[in-house]
């Protein structure tokens, strides 16, 4: 995976904040963000992309592998912070 593609995936992932997009739309948004990053266009997440993501983003199913992994990572982070104090 190229660095620009990784950066685009990360930006979209952070914007969605735990929500998901349909796979086709997700790929299209990531490619659009990658193109904007590579061309130096600002803002990278413009109003059109954000509106499109907001219109189609949904919460993860409660027992999907992604939601279980996310909950486990959050629990581990909490336990580590408690053990440090």
GROMACS .gro file of N, CA and C in nm:
model
  255
    1UNK      N    1   0.085  -0.117   0.000
    1UNK     CA    2   0.000   0.000   0.000
    1UNK      C    3   0.090   0.123   0.000
    2UNK      N    4   0.061   0.215  -0.089
    2UNK     CA    5   0.141   0.336  -0.096
    2UNK      C    6   0.112   0.426   0.024
    3UNK      N    7   0.206   0.515   0.052
    3UNK     CA    8   0.190   0.606   0.165
    3UNK      C    9   0.069   0.698   0.146
    4UNK      N   10   0.046   0.743   0.023
    4UNK     CA   11  -0.068   0.832  -0.002
    4UNK      C   12  -0.201   0.758   0.016
    5UNK      N   13  -0.205   0.632  -0.024
    5UNK     CA   14  -0.326   0.552  -0.005
    5UNK      C   15  -0.349   0.526   0.144
    6UNK      N   16  -0.242   0.496   0.216
    6UNK     CA   17  -0.252   0.477   0.361
    6UNK      C   18  -0.303   0.604   0.429
    7UNK      N   19  -0.250   0.719   0.390
    7UNK     CA   20  -0.293   0.847   0.447
    7UNK      C   21  -0.441   0.872   0.417
    8UNK      N   22  -0.483   0.843   0.295
    8UNK     CA   23  -0.622   0.862   0.256
    8UNK      C   24  -0.714   0.771   0.338
    9UNK      N   25  -0.676   0.644   0.352
    9UNK     CA   26  -0.755   0.550   0.433
    9UNK      C   27  -0.765   0.599   0.577
   10UNK      N   28  -0.655   0.649   0.630
   10UNK     CA   29  -0.654   0.698   0.768
   10UNK      C   30  -0.745   0.819   0.785
   11UNK      N   31  -0.740   0.912   0.692
   11UNK     CA   32  -0.827   1.030   0.700
   11UNK      C   33  -0.975   0.991   0.697
   12UNK      N   34  -1.010   0.901   0.608
   12UNK     CA   35  -1.150   0.858   0.597
   12UNK      C   36  -1.190   0.782   0.724
   13UNK      N   37  -1.103   0.694   0.770
   13UNK     CA   38  -1.130   0.617   0.892
   13UNK      C   39  -1.152   0.711   1.011
   14UNK      N   40  -1.066   0.811   1.026
   14UNK     CA   41  -1.080   0.907   1.136
   14UNK      C   42  -1.209   0.988   1.123
   15UNK      N   43  -1.241   1.029   1.002
   15UNK     CA   44  -1.363   1.107   0.983
   15UNK      C   45  -1.487   1.025   1.019
   16UNK      N   46  -1.489   0.899   0.980
   16UNK     CA   47  -1.606   0.815   1.006
   16UNK      C   48  -1.622   0.781   1.154
   17UNK      N   49  -1.513   0.782   1.227
   17UNK     CA   50  -1.517   0.764   1.373
   17UNK      C   51  -1.602   0.643   1.414
   18UNK      N   52  -1.566   0.527   1.361
   18UNK     CA   53  -1.635   0.404   1.399
   18UNK      C   54  -1.750   0.364   1.309
   19UNK      N   55  -1.791   0.453   1.221
   19UNK     CA   56  -1.897   0.418   1.127
   19UNK      C   57  -1.835   0.356   1.002
   20UNK      N   58  -1.916   0.298   0.917
   20UNK     CA   59  -1.867   0.236   0.794
   20UNK      C   60  -1.949   0.285   0.676
   21UNK      N   61  -1.886   0.275   0.559
   21UNK     CA   62  -1.952   0.307   0.433
   21UNK      C   63  -1.969   0.179   0.352
   22UNK      N   64  -2.063   0.175   0.259
   22UNK     CA   65  -2.067   0.063   0.166
   22UNK      C   66  -1.932   0.054   0.094
   23UNK      N   67  -1.887  -0.067   0.067
   23UNK     CA   68  -1.750  -0.087   0.017
   23UNK      C   69  -1.720  -0.010  -0.112
   24UNK      N   70  -1.813  -0.005  -0.203
   24UNK     CA   71  -1.789   0.068  -0.329
   24UNK      C   72  -1.771   0.217  -0.303
   25UNK      N   73  -1.856   0.273  -0.221
   25UNK     CA   74  -1.846   0.414  -0.188
   25UNK      C   75  -1.718   0.441  -0.109
   26UNK      N   76  -1.683   0.351  -0.018
   26UNK     CA   77  -1.561   0.367   0.060
   26UNK      C   78  -1.438   0.376  -0.031
   27UNK      N   79  -1.430   0.284  -0.127
   27UNK     CA   80  -1.318   0.287  -0.222
   27UNK      C   81  -1.315   0.416  -0.301
   28UNK      N   82  -1.431   0.461  -0.347
   28UNK     CA   83  -1.439   0.584  -0.426
   28UNK      C   84  -1.395   0.706  -0.344
   29UNK      N   85  -1.439   0.713  -0.219
   29UNK     CA   86  -1.402   0.826  -0.133
   29UNK      C   87  -1.252   0.823  -0.105
   30UNK      N   88  -1.198   0.705  -0.074
   30UNK     CA   89  -1.055   0.695  -0.047
   30UNK      C   90  -0.973   0.735  -0.169
   31UNK      N   91  -1.014   0.692  -0.287
   31UNK     CA   92  -0.941   0.731  -0.408
   31UNK      C   93  -0.950   0.882  -0.433
   32UNK      N   94  -1.066   0.940  -0.405
   32UNK     CA   95  -1.080   1.085  -0.421
   32UNK      C   96  -0.991   1.159  -0.322
   33UNK      N   97  -0.986   1.112  -0.199
   33UNK     CA   98  -0.901   1.175  -0.097
   33UNK      C   99  -0.754   1.158  -0.135
   34UNK      N  100  -0.717   1.040  -0.182
   34UNK     CA  101  -0.578   1.018  -0.223
   34UNK      C  102  -0.539   1.112  -0.337
   35UNK      N  103  -0.627   1.129  -0.433
   35UNK     CA  104  -0.600   1.220  -0.545
   35UNK      C  105  -0.582   1.363  -0.495
   36UNK      N  106  -0.668   1.405  -0.404
   36UNK     CA  107  -0.656   1.540  -0.348
   36UNK      C  108  -0.526   1.557  -0.271
   37UNK      N  109  -0.485   1.454  -0.197
   37UNK     CA  110  -0.358   1.460  -0.124
   37UNK      C  111  -0.240   1.472  -0.221
   38UNK      N  112  -0.242   1.391  -0.323
   38UNK     CA  113  -0.130   1.390  -0.419
   38UNK      C  114  -0.122   1.520  -0.499
   39UNK      N  115  -0.237   1.583  -0.523
   39UNK     CA  116  -0.239   1.708  -0.600
   39UNK      C  117  -0.227   1.832  -0.511
   40UNK      N  118  -0.220   1.812  -0.381
   40UNK     CA  119  -0.206   1.923  -0.288
   40UNK      C  120  -0.330   2.009  -0.274
   41UNK      N  121  -0.446   1.952  -0.302
   41UNK     CA  122  -0.571   2.028  -0.292
   41UNK      C  123  -0.619   2.034  -0.147
   42UNK      N  124  -0.662   2.150  -0.105
   42UNK     CA  125  -0.712   2.169   0.031
   42UNK      C  126  -0.852   2.229   0.024
   43UNK      N  127  -0.942   2.196   0.108
   43UNK     CA  128  -0.930   2.091   0.210
   43UNK      C  129  -0.937   1.953   0.145
   44UNK      N  130  -0.872   1.858   0.208
   44UNK     CA  131  -0.869   1.722   0.153
   44UNK      C  132  -1.008   1.660   0.162
   45UNK      N  133  -1.072   1.679   0.275
   45UNK     CA  134  -1.211   1.633   0.291
   45UNK      C  135  -1.301   1.754   0.271
   46UNK      N  136  -1.340   1.777   0.147
   46UNK     CA  137  -1.424   1.893   0.118
   46UNK      C  138  -1.569   1.865   0.155
   47UNK      N  139  -1.651   1.966   0.143
   47UNK     CA  140  -1.793   1.956   0.184
   47UNK      C  141  -1.867   1.847   0.107
   48UNK      N  142  -1.837   1.832  -0.021
   48UNK     CA  143  -1.904   1.730  -0.102
   48UNK      C  144  -1.874   1.590  -0.051
   49UNK      N  145  -1.745   1.561  -0.026
   49UNK     CA  146  -1.708   1.429   0.025
   49UNK      C  147  -1.769   1.404   0.163
   50UNK      N  148  -1.763   1.504   0.249
   50UNK     CA  149  -1.819   1.489   0.385
   50UNK      C  150  -1.969   1.464   0.380
   51UNK      N  151  -2.039   1.536   0.296
   51UNK     CA  152  -2.184   1.517   0.283
   51UNK      C  153  -2.215   1.377   0.233
   52UNK      N  154  -2.139   1.331   0.135
   52UNK     CA  155  -2.159   1.196   0.081
   52UNK      C  156  -2.135   1.090   0.188
   53UNK      N  157  -2.030   1.108   0.266
   53UNK     CA  158  -2.002   1.012   0.373
   53UNK      C  159  -2.111   1.016   0.480
   54UNK      N  160  -2.154   1.136   0.519
   54UNK     CA  161  -2.258   1.148   0.621
   54UNK      C  162  -2.389   1.084   0.576
   55UNK      N  163  -2.420   1.097   0.448
   55UNK     CA  164  -2.546   1.043   0.396
   55UNK      C  165  -2.548   0.890   0.393
   56UNK      N  166  -2.430   0.827   0.384
   56UNK     CA  167  -2.426   0.682   0.368
   56UNK      C  168  -2.357   0.607   0.481
   57UNK      N  169  -2.301   0.676   0.579
   57UNK     CA  170  -2.232   0.609   0.689
   57UNK      C  171  -2.331   0.543   0.783
   58UNK      N  172  -2.296   0.424   0.827
   58UNK     CA  173  -2.379   0.351   0.923
   58UNK      C  174  -2.291   0.298   1.035
   59UNK      N  175  -2.351   0.270   1.148
   59UNK     CA  176  -2.277   0.212   1.260
   59UNK      C  177  -2.243   0.067   1.229
   60UNK      N  178  -2.134   0.020   1.288
   60UNK     CA  179  -2.098  -0.121   1.273
   60UNK      C  180  -2.203  -0.208   1.342
   61UNK      N  181  -2.231  -0.325   1.285
   61UNK     CA  182  -2.319  -0.418   1.357
   61UNK      C  183  -2.254  -0.452   1.491
   62UNK      N  184  -2.331  -0.471   1.597
   62UNK     CA  185  -2.274  -0.488   1.730
   62UNK      C  186  -2.179  -0.607   1.743
   63UNK      N  187  -2.195  -0.709   1.662
   63UNK     CA  188  -2.108  -0.825   1.675
   63UNK      C  189  -2.024  -0.850   1.550
   64UNK      N  190  -1.993  -0.745   1.476
   64UNK     CA  191  -1.903  -0.762   1.362
   64UNK      C  192  -1.760  -0.777   1.414
   65UNK      N  193  -1.673  -0.834   1.335
   65UNK     CA  194  -1.535  -0.852   1.378
   65UNK      C  195  -1.468  -0.718   1.405
   66UNK      N  196  -1.503  -0.616   1.326
   66UNK     CA  197  -1.443  -0.484   1.347
   66UNK      C  198  -1.488  -0.424   1.480
   67UNK      N  199  -1.616  -0.436   1.513
   67UNK     CA  200  -1.665  -0.377   1.638
   67UNK      C  201  -1.609  -0.452   1.759
   68UNK      N  202  -1.595  -0.583   1.750
   68UNK     CA  203  -1.538  -0.660   1.860
   68UNK      C  204  -1.392  -0.623   1.879
   69UNK      N  205  -1.317  -0.611   1.770
   69UNK     CA  206  -1.177  -0.573   1.777
   69UNK      C  207  -1.163  -0.433   1.837
   70UNK      N  208  -1.245  -0.339   1.792
   70UNK     CA  209  -1.241  -0.202   1.843
   70UNK      C  210  -1.271  -0.199   1.993
   71UNK      N  211  -1.372  -0.274   2.037
   71UNK     CA  212  -1.407  -0.278   2.179
   71UNK      C  213  -1.293  -0.339   2.261
   72UNK      N  214  -1.230  -0.442   2.207
   72UNK     CA  215  -1.118  -0.506   2.277
   72UNK      C  216  -1.001  -0.410   2.289
   73UNK      N  217  -0.971  -0.338   2.182
   73UNK     CA  218  -0.861  -0.242   2.186
   73UNK      C  219  -0.889  -0.130   2.285
   74UNK      N  220  -1.012  -0.083   2.290
   74UNK     CA  221  -1.049   0.022   2.384
   74UNK      C  222  -1.036  -0.029   2.528
   75UNK      N  223  -1.082  -0.149   2.552
   75UNK     CA  224  -1.072  -0.207   2.687
   75UNK      C  225  -0.926  -0.224   2.727
   76UNK      N  226  -0.842  -0.267   2.636
   76UNK     CA  227  -0.699  -0.283   2.663
   76UNK      C  228  -0.635  -0.148   2.694
   77UNK      N  229  -0.674  -0.044   2.620
   77UNK     CA  230  -0.621   0.090   2.644
   77UNK      C  231  -0.659   0.138   2.784
   78UNK      N  232  -0.782   0.114   2.824
   78UNK     CA  233  -0.828   0.154   2.958
   78UNK      C  234  -0.751   0.078   3.066
   79UNK      N  235  -0.734  -0.052   3.047
   79UNK     CA  236  -0.661  -0.131   3.145
   79UNK      C  237  -0.516  -0.086   3.158
   80UNK      N  238  -0.453  -0.051   3.046
   80UNK     CA  239  -0.316  -0.003   3.050
   80UNK      C  240  -0.306   0.131   3.124
   81UNK      N  241  -0.400   0.220   3.097
   81UNK     CA  242  -0.395   0.349   3.165
   81UNK      C  243  -0.420   0.333   3.314
   82UNK      N  244  -0.506   0.238   3.354
   82UNK     CA  245  -0.530   0.214   3.496
   82UNK      C  246  -0.407   0.154   3.564
   83UNK      N  247  -0.336   0.066   3.495
   83UNK     CA  248  -0.219   0.005   3.555
   83UNK      C  249  -0.103   0.102   3.569
   84UNK      N  250  -0.102   0.207   3.486
   84UNK     CA  251   0.004   0.307   3.495
   84UNK      C  252  -0.017   0.402   3.611
   85UNK      N  253  -0.141   0.415   3.657
   85UNK     CA  254  -0.169   0.509   3.767
   85UNK      C  255  -0.160   0.447   3.903
   0.00000   0.00000   0.00000
